[in-house]
Tab-separated table of C-alpha atoms and ligand atoms in Angstrom:
chain	number	residue	atom	x	y	z
I	12	UNK	CA	25.829	-15.464	18.263
I	13	UNK	CA	27.712	-13.736	15.469
I	14	UNK	CA	26.277	-10.234	15.660
I	15	UNK	CA	25.230	-9.984	19.253
I	16	UNK	CA	28.559	-8.857	20.694
I	17	UNK	CA	26.883	-5.904	22.376
I	18	UNK	CA	24.285	-8.305	23.744
I	19	UNK	CA	21.801	-7.119	21.178
I	20	UNK	CA	20.201	-9.341	18.587
I	21	UNK	CA	20.492	-8.010	15.073
I	22	UNK	CA	17.198	-8.234	13.147
I	23	UNK	CA	16.710	-7.911	9.390
I	24	UNK	CA	13.187	-7.549	7.985
I	25	UNK	CA	12.263	-8.625	4.446
I	26	UNK	CA	8.994	-7.174	3.185
I	27	UNK	CA	6.552	-8.410	0.547
I	28	UNK	CA	3.292	-6.880	-0.637
I	29	UNK	CA	1.477	-3.615	-0.214
I	30	UNK	CA	2.295	-0.256	1.323
I	31	UNK	CA	0.567	-1.300	4.549
I	32	UNK	CA	3.038	-4.162	4.864
I	33	UNK	CA	5.943	-1.775	4.295
I	34	UNK	CA	4.486	0.438	6.989
I	35	UNK	CA	4.114	-2.571	9.293
I	36	UNK	CA	7.795	-3.356	8.787
I	37	UNK	CA	8.573	0.177	9.986
I	38	UNK	CA	6.301	-0.458	12.940
I	39	UNK	CA	8.098	-3.721	13.761
I	40	UNK	CA	11.439	-1.872	13.466
I	41	UNK	CA	10.046	0.659	15.948
I	42	UNK	CA	8.950	-2.081	18.345
I	43	UNK	CA	12.346	-3.782	18.136
I	44	UNK	CA	14.564	-0.718	18.266
I	45	UNK	CA	15.827	-0.463	21.778
I	46	UNK	CA	18.002	-2.097	24.351
I	47	UNK	CA	17.775	-5.713	23.238
I	48	UNK	CA	17.671	-5.389	19.460
I	49	UNK	CA	19.295	-3.687	16.542
I	50	UNK	CA	17.780	-3.363	13.044
I	51	UNK	CA	20.194	-4.651	10.364
I	52	UNK	CA	20.118	-3.297	6.813
I	53	UNK	CA	21.266	-6.566	5.279
I	54	UNK	CA	20.840	-10.247	5.904
I	55	UNK	CA	24.580	-10.719	6.347
I	56	UNK	CA	24.608	-8.541	9.452
I	57	UNK	CA	21.653	-10.312	11.021
I	58	UNK	CA	21.026	-12.997	13.628
I	59	UNK	CA	17.299	-12.881	13.063
I	60	UNK	CA	15.330	-12.702	9.820
I	61	UNK	CA	11.687	-11.696	9.790
I	62	UNK	CA	9.775	-12.264	6.565
I	63	UNK	CA	6.788	-9.946	6.305
I	64	UNK	CA	4.497	-11.856	3.970
I	65	UNK	CA	1.577	-10.968	1.712
I	66	UNK	CA	-1.252	-13.300	0.692
I	67	UNK	CA	-3.364	-11.094	-1.537
I	68	UNK	CA	-2.540	-13.161	-4.623
I	69	UNK	CA	-1.091	-16.628	-5.062
I	70	UNK	CA	1.943	-15.147	-6.788
I	71	UNK	CA	2.759	-13.027	-3.718
I	72	UNK	CA	2.300	-16.060	-1.498
I	73	UNK	CA	4.650	-18.168	-3.619
I	74	UNK	CA	7.345	-15.485	-3.609
I	75	UNK	CA	7.198	-15.170	0.156
I	76	UNK	CA	7.284	-18.945	0.644
I	77	UNK	CA	10.271	-19.296	-1.683
I	78	UNK	CA	12.019	-16.595	0.350
I	79	UNK	CA	11.212	-18.382	3.603
I	80	UNK	CA	12.804	-21.532	2.199
I	81	UNK	CA	15.925	-19.604	1.209
I	82	UNK	CA	16.077	-18.070	4.669
I	83	UNK	CA	15.682	-21.470	6.305
I	84	UNK	CA	18.767	-22.584	4.340
I	85	UNK	CA	20.554	-19.465	5.635
I	86	UNK	CA	19.515	-20.455	9.144
I	87	UNK	CA	21.091	-23.919	8.748
I	88	UNK	CA	24.513	-22.436	7.939
I	89	UNK	CA	25.124	-21.148	11.500
I	90	UNK	CA	23.738	-22.268	14.788
I	91	UNK	CA	21.759	-19.682	16.704
I	92	UNK	CA	20.139	-18.041	13.720
I	93	UNK	CA	16.415	-17.337	13.951
I	94	UNK	CA	13.803	-17.140	11.178
I	95	UNK	CA	10.285	-15.884	11.827
I	96	UNK	CA	7.304	-15.313	9.583
I	97	UNK	CA	5.143	-12.246	10.067
I	98	UNK	CA	2.381	-10.557	7.997
I	99	UNK	CA	-0.877	-11.693	6.412
I	100	UNK	CA	0.183	-15.195	5.363
I	101	UNK	CA	0.839	-16.019	9.011
I	102	UNK	CA	-2.872	-15.849	9.674
I	103	UNK	CA	-3.889	-17.583	6.461
I	104	UNK	CA	-1.497	-20.535	6.341
I	105	UNK	CA	0.622	-20.231	9.494
I	106	UNK	CA	-0.483	-23.497	11.113
I	107	UNK	CA	0.203	-25.450	7.938
I	108	UNK	CA	3.560	-23.764	7.563
I	109	UNK	CA	4.670	-24.650	11.086
I	110	UNK	CA	3.923	-28.295	10.269
I	111	UNK	CA	5.600	-28.294	6.840
I	112	UNK	CA	8.614	-26.260	7.826
I	113	UNK	CA	9.476	-27.264	11.380
I	114	UNK	CA	12.696	-25.202	11.299
I	115	UNK	CA	10.802	-21.943	11.350
I	116	UNK	CA	11.065	-20.395	14.820
I	117	UNK	CA	7.743	-18.618	15.021
I	118	UNK	CA	4.764	-17.374	13.038
I	119	UNK	CA	3.023	-14.191	14.073
I	120	UNK	CA	0.112	-12.254	12.540
I	121	UNK	CA	-0.159	-8.484	11.893
I	122	UNK	CA	-2.059	-7.755	15.099
I	123	UNK	CA	0.316	-9.499	17.498
I	124	UNK	CA	3.570	-7.618	16.883
I	125	UNK	CA	3.808	-6.362	20.460
I	126	UNK	CA	4.739	-9.918	21.383
I	127	UNK	CA	7.766	-9.930	19.080
I	128	UNK	CA	10.413	-8.835	21.618
I	129	UNK	CA	9.432	-11.617	23.987
I	130	UNK	CA	9.237	-14.167	21.188
I	131	UNK	CA	12.689	-13.223	19.972
I	132	UNK	CA	14.207	-13.396	23.453
I	133	UNK	CA	12.659	-16.819	23.975
I	134	UNK	CA	13.840	-18.062	20.594
I	135	UNK	CA	17.369	-16.783	21.304
I	136	UNK	CA	17.362	-18.673	24.626
I	137	UNK	CA	16.248	-21.799	22.815
I	138	UNK	CA	12.990	-21.789	24.694
I	139	UNK	CA	10.584	-23.870	22.660
I	140	UNK	CA	8.350	-22.866	19.872
I	141	UNK	CA	4.910	-21.338	20.067
I	142	UNK	CA	1.967	-21.898	17.725
I	143	UNK	CA	0.788	-19.183	15.409
I	144	UNK	CA	0.329	-15.967	17.355
I	145	UNK	CA	-2.729	-13.998	16.375
I	146	UNK	CA	-4.217	-11.434	18.719
I	147	UNK	CA	-7.911	-12.198	18.352
I	148	UNK	CA	-10.307	-10.589	18.987
I	149	UNK	CA	-8.200	-7.478	18.879
I	150	UNK	CA	-8.463	-3.750	19.334
I	151	UNK	CA	-4.862	-3.317	18.307
I	152	UNK	CA	-4.007	-0.110	16.454
I	153	UNK	CA	-0.396	0.285	17.714
I	154	UNK	CA	-1.415	3.899	18.270
I	155	UNK	CA	1.060	4.513	21.100
I	156	UNK	CA	4.043	3.209	19.125
I	157	UNK	CA	6.188	5.134	16.681
I	158	UNK	CA	7.277	3.316	13.531
I	159	UNK	CA	10.971	3.593	12.747
I	160	UNK	CA	10.730	5.336	9.396
I	161	UNK	CA	13.283	5.762	6.654
I	162	UNK	CA	14.525	9.347	6.670
I	163	UNK	CA	13.188	11.252	3.667
I	164	UNK	CA	10.569	13.640	2.405
I	165	UNK	CA	7.484	11.427	2.720
I	166	UNK	CA	6.208	9.524	5.757
I	167	UNK	CA	3.438	6.932	5.898
I	168	UNK	CA	0.920	7.013	8.693
I	169	UNK	CA	-1.856	4.438	9.275
I	170	UNK	CA	-5.210	5.937	10.248
I	171	UNK	CA	-6.885	2.555	10.583
I	172	UNK	CA	-6.201	-1.149	10.462
I	173	UNK	CA	-8.355	-3.938	9.024
I	174	UNK	CA	-11.309	-3.829	6.662
I	175	UNK	CA	-15.032	-4.301	7.227
I	176	UNK	CA	-15.843	-4.966	3.582
I	177	UNK	CA	-16.348	-8.389	2.115
I	178	UNK	CA	-15.205	-8.147	-1.492
I	179	UNK	CA	-15.698	-11.726	-2.637
I	180	UNK	CA	-12.099	-12.168	-3.882
I	181	UNK	CA	-10.180	-10.525	-1.047
I	182	UNK	CA	-8.308	-12.115	1.839
I	183	UNK	CA	-7.438	-8.845	3.566
I	184	UNK	CA	-10.378	-8.947	6.027
I	185	UNK	CA	-9.487	-12.561	6.906
I	186	UNK	CA	-5.862	-11.728	7.618
I	187	UNK	CA	-6.234	-8.281	9.122
I	188	UNK	CA	-9.605	-8.436	10.840
I	189	UNK	CA	-12.308	-5.869	11.424
I	190	UNK	CA	-11.609	-2.196	11.022
I	191	UNK	CA	-10.110	-0.250	13.920
I	192	UNK	CA	-9.794	3.520	13.607
I	193	UNK	CA	-7.190	5.491	15.488
I	194	UNK	CA	-8.358	8.537	17.464
I	195	UNK	CA	-8.249	11.854	15.582
I	196	UNK	CA	-5.956	13.559	18.138
I	197	UNK	CA	-3.504	10.704	18.044
I	198	UNK	CA	-3.215	10.967	14.239
I	199	UNK	CA	-2.912	14.766	14.338
I	200	UNK	CA	-0.239	14.574	17.056
I	201	UNK	CA	1.737	11.993	15.125
I	202	UNK	CA	1.580	14.286	12.078
I	203	UNK	CA	3.016	17.115	14.228
I	204	UNK	CA	5.832	14.812	15.317
I	205	UNK	CA	6.546	13.895	11.698
I	206	UNK	CA	6.696	17.559	10.664
I	207	UNK	CA	9.021	18.283	13.602
I	208	UNK	CA	11.225	15.408	12.401
I	209	UNK	CA	11.471	17.090	8.998
I	210	UNK	CA	9.004	15.163	6.853
I	211	UNK	CA	7.344	17.430	4.298
I	212	UNK	CA	4.595	15.050	3.203
I	213	UNK	CA	2.376	12.583	5.013
I	214	UNK	CA	0.568	9.743	3.257
I	215	UNK	CA	-2.362	8.455	5.265
I	216	UNK	CA	-2.858	4.748	5.029
I	217	UNK	CA	-5.777	2.379	5.517
I	218	UNK	CA	-7.067	-0.704	3.701
I	219	UNK	CA	-10.131	1.422	3.201
I	220	UNK	CA	-8.898	4.793	4.443
I	221	UNK	CA	-11.983	6.794	3.498
I	222	UNK	CA	-14.241	4.561	5.623
I	223	UNK	CA	-12.492	6.216	8.600
I	224	UNK	CA	-14.829	7.331	11.339
I	225	UNK	CA	-13.893	8.137	14.905
I	226	UNK	CA	-16.659	9.352	17.199
I	227	UNK	CA	-18.536	10.818	14.249
I	228	UNK	CA	-15.496	12.415	12.628
I	229	UNK	CA	-15.242	11.115	9.080
I	230	UNK	CA	-12.292	11.016	6.718
I	231	UNK	CA	-12.964	14.409	5.090
I	232	UNK	CA	-12.819	16.175	8.452
I	233	UNK	CA	-9.766	14.165	9.526
I	234	UNK	CA	-8.031	15.320	6.369
I	235	UNK	CA	-8.856	18.979	7.088
I	236	UNK	CA	-7.508	18.688	10.640
I	237	UNK	CA	-4.298	17.069	9.469
I	238	UNK	CA	-3.914	19.699	6.751
I	239	UNK	CA	-3.986	22.387	9.467
I	240	UNK	CA	-0.836	21.006	11.155
I	241	UNK	CA	1.644	23.907	10.860
I	242	UNK	CA	4.509	23.205	8.489
I	243	UNK	CA	2.931	20.208	6.758
I	244	UNK	CA	3.543	20.756	3.058
I	245	UNK	CA	1.420	17.932	1.664
I	246	UNK	CA	-1.007	15.220	2.625
I	247	UNK	CA	-2.439	12.396	0.505
I	248	UNK	CA	-3.975	9.010	1.262
I	249	UNK	CA	-4.396	5.398	0.191
I	250	UNK	CA	-6.691	3.464	-0.499
I	251	UNK	CA	-10.228	4.696	-1.064
I	252	UNK	CA	-13.352	2.658	-1.674
I	253	UNK	CA	-15.875	4.159	-4.132
I	254	UNK	CA	-18.786	3.270	-1.852
I	255	UNK	CA	-17.329	5.316	1.015
I	256	UNK	CA	-16.422	8.375	-1.017
I	257	UNK	CA	-18.805	10.967	0.388
I	258	UNK	CA	-19.433	14.620	-0.456
I	259	UNK	CA	-17.530	15.780	2.604
I	260	UNK	CA	-14.340	14.085	1.380
I	261	UNK	CA	-14.813	15.641	-2.079
I	262	UNK	CA	-15.288	18.987	-0.329
I	263	UNK	CA	-12.088	18.493	1.688
I	264	UNK	CA	-10.191	17.611	-1.498
I	265	UNK	CA	-11.529	20.733	-3.170
I	266	UNK	CA	-10.001	23.001	-0.502
I	267	UNK	CA	-6.622	22.397	-2.133
I	268	UNK	CA	-3.615	23.905	-0.348
I	269	UNK	CA	-1.594	21.084	1.141
I	270	UNK	CA	-4.373	18.519	0.453
I	271	UNK	CA	-3.194	16.925	-2.780
I	272	UNK	CA	-5.546	16.389	-5.739
I	273	UNK	CA	-4.527	12.760	-5.984
I	274	UNK	CA	-6.976	9.892	-5.538
I	275	UNK	CA	-6.473	6.146	-5.825
I	276	UNK	CA	-9.984	4.808	-6.303
I	277	UNK	CA	-9.944	1.107	-7.231
I	278	UNK	CA	-12.848	0.289	-9.559
I	279	UNK	CA	-11.873	-3.383	-10.191
I	280	UNK	CA	-14.228	-3.817	-13.191
I	281	UNK	CA	-16.388	-1.817	-15.591
I	282	UNK	CA	-19.112	-4.462	-15.720
I	283	UNK	CA	-22.079	-4.284	-13.350
I	284	UNK	CA	-22.465	-8.042	-13.396
I	285	UNK	CA	-18.875	-8.543	-12.240
I	286	UNK	CA	-19.006	-5.686	-9.721
I	287	UNK	CA	-22.033	-7.384	-8.175
I	288	UNK	CA	-20.277	-10.761	-8.051
I	289	UNK	CA	-17.291	-9.023	-6.457
I	290	UNK	CA	-19.666	-7.579	-3.831
I	291	UNK	CA	-18.223	-4.111	-4.366
I	292	UNK	CA	-21.441	-2.307	-3.478
I	293	UNK	CA	-21.527	0.143	-6.408
I	294	UNK	CA	-22.325	0.150	-10.115
I	295	UNK	CA	-20.416	1.452	-13.101
I	296	UNK	CA	-22.861	4.378	-13.297
I	297	UNK	CA	-22.226	5.250	-9.641
I	298	UNK	CA	-18.464	5.195	-10.200
I	299	UNK	CA	-18.806	7.432	-13.272
I	300	UNK	CA	-20.996	9.819	-11.284
I	301	UNK	CA	-18.343	9.999	-8.553
I	302	UNK	CA	-15.683	10.815	-11.137
I	303	UNK	CA	-17.896	13.527	-12.587
I	304	UNK	CA	-18.464	15.076	-9.154
I	305	UNK	CA	-14.760	14.856	-8.322
I	306	UNK	CA	-13.713	16.509	-11.571
I	307	UNK	CA	-16.296	19.234	-11.127
I	308	UNK	CA	-15.122	20.078	-7.584
I	309	UNK	CA	-11.406	19.291	-8.021
I	310	UNK	CA	-10.661	19.881	-11.735
I	311	UNK	CA	-6.946	19.139	-11.404
I	312	UNK	CA	-7.486	15.754	-9.673
I	313	UNK	CA	-5.382	12.788	-10.825
I	314	UNK	CA	-7.271	9.510	-10.630
I	315	UNK	CA	-5.618	6.134	-10.364
I	316	UNK	CA	-7.217	2.729	-9.958
I	317	UNK	CA	-6.926	-1.060	-9.682
I	318	UNK	CA	-8.490	-3.745	-11.876
I	319	UNK	CA	-8.880	-7.476	-11.586
I	320	UNK	CA	-9.139	-9.329	-14.894
I	321	UNK	CA	-10.417	-12.897	-15.320
I	322	UNK	CA	-12.746	-12.851	-12.337
I	323	UNK	CA	-14.976	-16.007	-12.332
I	324	UNK	CA	-17.605	-15.663	-15.052
I	325	UNK	CA	-15.986	-12.620	-16.734
I	326	UNK	CA	-17.040	-12.739	-20.405
I	327	UNK	CA	-15.564	-10.858	-23.355
I	328	UNK	CA	-18.475	-8.463	-23.030
I	329	UNK	CA	-17.738	-7.796	-19.350
I	330	UNK	CA	-14.118	-7.189	-20.222
I	331	UNK	CA	-15.097	-4.754	-22.973
I	332	UNK	CA	-17.118	-2.838	-20.395
I	333	UNK	CA	-13.884	-2.488	-18.432
I	334	UNK	CA	-11.946	-1.316	-21.493
I	335	UNK	CA	-14.612	1.252	-22.346
I	336	UNK	CA	-14.597	2.558	-18.758
I	337	UNK	CA	-10.856	3.210	-19.052
I	338	UNK	CA	-11.411	5.171	-22.250
I	339	UNK	CA	-14.309	7.072	-20.745
I	340	UNK	CA	-12.445	8.108	-17.596
I	341	UNK	CA	-8.844	8.524	-18.674
I	342	UNK	CA	-7.020	7.438	-15.517
I	343	UNK	CA	-3.624	8.893	-14.731
I	344	UNK	CA	-2.494	5.369	-13.843
I	345	UNK	CA	-3.840	1.941	-13.065
I	346	UNK	CA	-2.728	-1.428	-11.765
I	347	UNK	CA	-4.086	-4.575	-13.379
I	348	UNK	CA	-4.095	-7.921	-11.586
I	349	UNK	CA	-5.009	-11.367	-12.856
I	350	UNK	CA	-7.676	-12.879	-10.638
I	351	UNK	CA	-6.178	-15.270	-8.120
I	352	UNK	CA	-8.483	-17.516	-6.054
I	353	UNK	CA	-7.800	-17.108	-2.343
I	354	UNK	CA	-8.815	-19.786	0.160
I	355	UNK	CA	-11.424	-18.633	2.636
I	356	UNK	CA	-12.940	-15.990	0.347
I	357	UNK	CA	-16.437	-16.316	-1.148
I	358	UNK	CA	-15.138	-16.459	-4.727
I	359	UNK	CA	-12.821	-19.354	-3.875
I	360	UNK	CA	-15.798	-21.699	-4.153
I	361	UNK	CA	-16.614	-20.525	-7.672
I	362	UNK	CA	-15.011	-22.062	-10.728
I	363	UNK	CA	-11.948	-20.099	-11.790
I	364	UNK	CA	-13.221	-20.443	-15.337
I	365	UNK	CA	-11.292	-17.794	-17.270
I	366	UNK	CA	-8.166	-19.592	-18.466
I	367	UNK	CA	-4.661	-18.349	-17.676
I	368	UNK	CA	-3.997	-17.423	-21.267
I	369	UNK	CA	-7.176	-15.340	-21.527
I	370	UNK	CA	-6.323	-13.617	-18.230
I	371	UNK	CA	-2.906	-12.726	-19.621
I	372	UNK	CA	-4.336	-11.384	-22.885
I	373	UNK	CA	-6.853	-9.251	-20.951
I	374	UNK	CA	-4.130	-8.002	-18.645
I	375	UNK	CA	-2.042	-6.907	-21.619
I	376	UNK	CA	-4.970	-5.289	-23.418
I	377	UNK	CA	-6.052	-3.396	-20.349
I	378	UNK	CA	-2.519	-2.226	-19.636
I	379	UNK	CA	-2.304	-0.979	-23.213
I	380	UNK	CA	-5.595	0.913	-22.859
I	381	UNK	CA	-4.363	2.474	-19.597
I	382	UNK	CA	-1.076	3.392	-21.230
I	383	UNK	CA	-2.907	5.077	-24.134
I	384	UNK	CA	-5.095	7.208	-21.885
I	385	UNK	CA	-2.147	8.034	-19.629
I	386	UNK	CA	0.053	9.156	-22.490
I	387	UNK	CA	-2.679	11.347	-23.994
I	388	UNK	CA	-3.229	12.883	-20.553
I	389	UNK	CA	0.517	13.463	-20.142
I	390	UNK	CA	0.722	15.109	-23.568
I	391	UNK	CA	-1.694	17.795	-22.346
I	392	UNK	CA	0.689	18.552	-19.444
I	393	UNK	CA	3.539	19.741	-21.688
I	394	UNK	CA	3.737	23.509	-21.308
I	395	UNK	CA	1.967	23.432	-17.907
I	396	UNK	CA	3.546	24.728	-14.711
I	397	UNK	CA	3.286	22.682	-11.528
I	398	UNK	CA	4.527	22.729	-7.924
I	399	UNK	CA	7.039	19.940	-7.379
I	400	UNK	CA	8.267	18.729	-4.012
I	401	UNK	CA	11.830	17.549	-4.533
I	402	UNK	CA	12.559	14.084	-3.154
I	403	UNK	CA	16.186	13.557	-4.180
I	404	UNK	CA	18.644	12.738	-6.934
I	405	UNK	CA	17.177	10.904	-9.925
I	406	UNK	CA	18.288	7.264	-9.732
I	407	UNK	CA	19.699	6.898	-13.225
I	408	UNK	CA	20.639	10.546	-13.791
I	409	UNK	CA	22.775	12.007	-11.003
I	410	UNK	CA	22.693	15.427	-12.707
I	411	UNK	CA	18.904	15.496	-12.204
I	412	UNK	CA	16.657	15.711	-9.182
I	413	UNK	CA	13.256	14.146	-9.029
I	414	UNK	CA	10.093	14.849	-7.084
I	415	UNK	CA	6.318	14.747	-7.297
I	416	UNK	CA	3.691	17.202	-8.360
I	417	UNK	CA	0.646	17.681	-6.133
I	418	UNK	CA	-1.192	15.201	-8.407
I	419	UNK	CA	1.524	12.657	-7.685
I	420	UNK	CA	3.193	12.811	-11.123
I	421	UNK	CA	6.921	12.127	-11.072
I	422	UNK	CA	8.855	15.148	-12.347
I	423	UNK	CA	12.602	15.383	-13.064
I	424	UNK	CA	14.676	18.509	-13.640
I	425	UNK	CA	18.325	19.668	-13.651
I	426	UNK	CA	19.693	19.396	-10.108
I	427	UNK	CA	21.164	22.911	-9.774
I	428	UNK	CA	21.174	23.741	-6.075
I	429	UNK	CA	17.856	22.055	-5.404
I	430	UNK	CA	17.517	20.093	-2.198
I	431	UNK	CA	15.136	17.350	-1.030
I	432	UNK	CA	12.114	18.818	0.742
I	433	UNK	CA	12.139	22.011	-1.323
I	434	UNK	CA	9.002	22.881	-3.296
I	435	UNK	CA	9.585	24.543	-6.669
I	436	UNK	CA	7.496	25.616	-9.639
I	437	UNK	CA	8.374	23.653	-12.754
I	438	UNK	CA	7.547	24.164	-16.426
I	439	UNK	CA	6.972	20.781	-18.095
I	440	UNK	CA	8.969	20.470	-21.315
I	441	UNK	CA	8.565	16.840	-22.356
I	442	UNK	CA	7.447	13.364	-21.334
I	443	UNK	CA	9.660	10.347	-20.844
I	444	UNK	CA	7.529	7.290	-20.006
I	445	UNK	CA	6.039	7.847	-16.563
I	446	UNK	CA	8.246	10.865	-15.895
I	447	UNK	CA	7.597	14.512	-16.742
I	448	UNK	CA	10.759	16.455	-17.579
I	449	UNK	CA	10.899	20.154	-16.830
I	450	UNK	CA	12.777	23.214	-15.627
I	451	UNK	CA	12.352	25.381	-12.574
I	452	UNK	CA	10.702	28.699	-13.413
E	512	LIG	N1	-7.628	-2.269	0.557
E	512	LIG	C1	-7.196	-1.960	-0.724
E	512	LIG	C2	-6.186	-2.937	-1.258
E	512	LIG	C3	-6.619	-4.311	-1.477
E	512	LIG	S1	-5.429	-5.315	-2.237
E	512	LIG	C4	-8.404	-1.777	-1.621
E	512	LIG	O1	-9.505	-2.102	-1.273
E	512	LIG	O2	-8.221	-1.244	-2.706
E	512	LIG	C5	-4.944	-4.340	-3.639
E	512	LIG	C6	-5.533	-4.773	-4.933
E	512	LIG	O3	-5.263	-6.127	-5.172
E	512	LIG	C7	-7.046	-4.680	-5.006
E	512	LIG	O4	-7.487	-3.410	-5.295
E	512	LIG	C8	-7.366	-5.662	-6.105
E	512	LIG	O5	-7.333	-5.044	-7.363
E	512	LIG	C9	-6.225	-6.659	-6.031
E	512	LIG	N2	-6.664	-7.957	-5.481
E	512	LIG	C10	-7.156	-8.214	-4.258
E	512	LIG	N3	-7.473	-9.515	-4.142
E	512	LIG	C11	-7.163	-10.101	-5.336
E	512	LIG	C12	-7.281	-11.424	-5.860
E	512	LIG	N4	-7.781	-12.409	-5.136
E	512	LIG	N5	-6.849	-11.643	-7.117
E	512	LIG	C13	-6.336	-10.650	-7.874
E	512	LIG	N6	-6.236	-9.369	-7.440
E	512	LIG	C14	-6.636	-9.099	-6.184
E	513	LIG	FE1	-10.121	-6.234	0.217
E	513	LIG	FE2	-12.351	-5.007	-0.551
E	513	LIG	FE3	-11.355	-4.549	1.917
E	513	LIG	FE4	-10.083	-3.623	-0.229
E	513	LIG	S1	-12.129	-3.015	0.441
E	513	LIG	S2	-9.151	-4.682	1.500
E	513	LIG	S3	-10.436	-5.198	-1.781
E	513	LIG	S4	-12.181	-6.483	1.153
């Protein structure tokens, strides 16, 4: 094989989808880094391609499938090349895929990655193909394994896997199974390792991170214990569910220090009727109450969110409830998605009755409303001073460095002698799109 001169197979991973998938790719790199394998930065250096797929929306699925087809063409160009599919789509459509694309070497779901080394060795020896590999039922948390992370200022760390909710549109619980929480000590020890490796910031990750509970220790207390790790400059987390946001977590956020006032709290819709159909388990009034409590206890908090537009049955009136919620709250940022029916979910059986064009118009209108509230919020930041953790040189402006404020705002400033990992106090001078421009004071 072309790249296995040292006897090691060279593996390149291509990742689609959310932050958890990116984290899983680091985990797979960790599992495969060792005597038999080498992680390749590019496809051209690789003998093996792994495509880490996402199935949360049809668009993501189509992109991953198109990539698989391209990679199967790559495979045909040289004998001995291996192409495997990993990630959420493996669970959702893996069987079908193995039938339709017989050239694919294996299909393996997010809870079965420990089997990858063996699978790869077998594939390299030409030893037959397996069916879709899904560890089920599973207690897998990969807690004893260290992901192979990109060097840098921020490191991602999963506190749990899976999701116990049943939002009627969402395939995540189908693909990733029931929730499994990692032990508190394990998470704290991994944070210590990350600090010792030089990471300044840790971002805790879970499909529903704030539902964390291990032997009675909830997410608020976990956050406090992580924050006490000596040398850790910052900790934040993704993603939170409004129903699981309890007073203890608000209390932990209010302690400040290295716990960042930054909360991604997907609301999905501003209409009670739609929230009910989505099975979100809260009302608009409850969400507004949470925001009020958060802003009272953590006045500097930056709130971001997700929305789905064009959910089955969403009327103009429902959509206006969403628009008015955006104006009422004033999010720092928000992601808007067009509803995409996903096989196996409850909503899949309902008529997808909001036309494509209407979905697109609502997406644009909602993005505009979010942009308006964001820019008025940003205008109030001019003249403010904030602590910025430098992450590196600004991509388009080598004379600038860029970093994040504790709220998560991106801030750029003249590079001077500033280095990544350094925390500096910055006076904000002006706004450029999503970036705050300032000077060190
Ligand atoms: N566990 C996280 C992430 C779920 S997926 C959470 O609960 O927030 C990320 C976002 O994708 C969701 O917040 C939702 O806005 C969107 N999403 C999920 N399923 C979708 C679907 N079927 N169609 C359109 N958007 C969807
Ligand atoms: Fe999906 Fe809801 Fe779980 Fe988030 S909380 S992963 S949207 S089921």
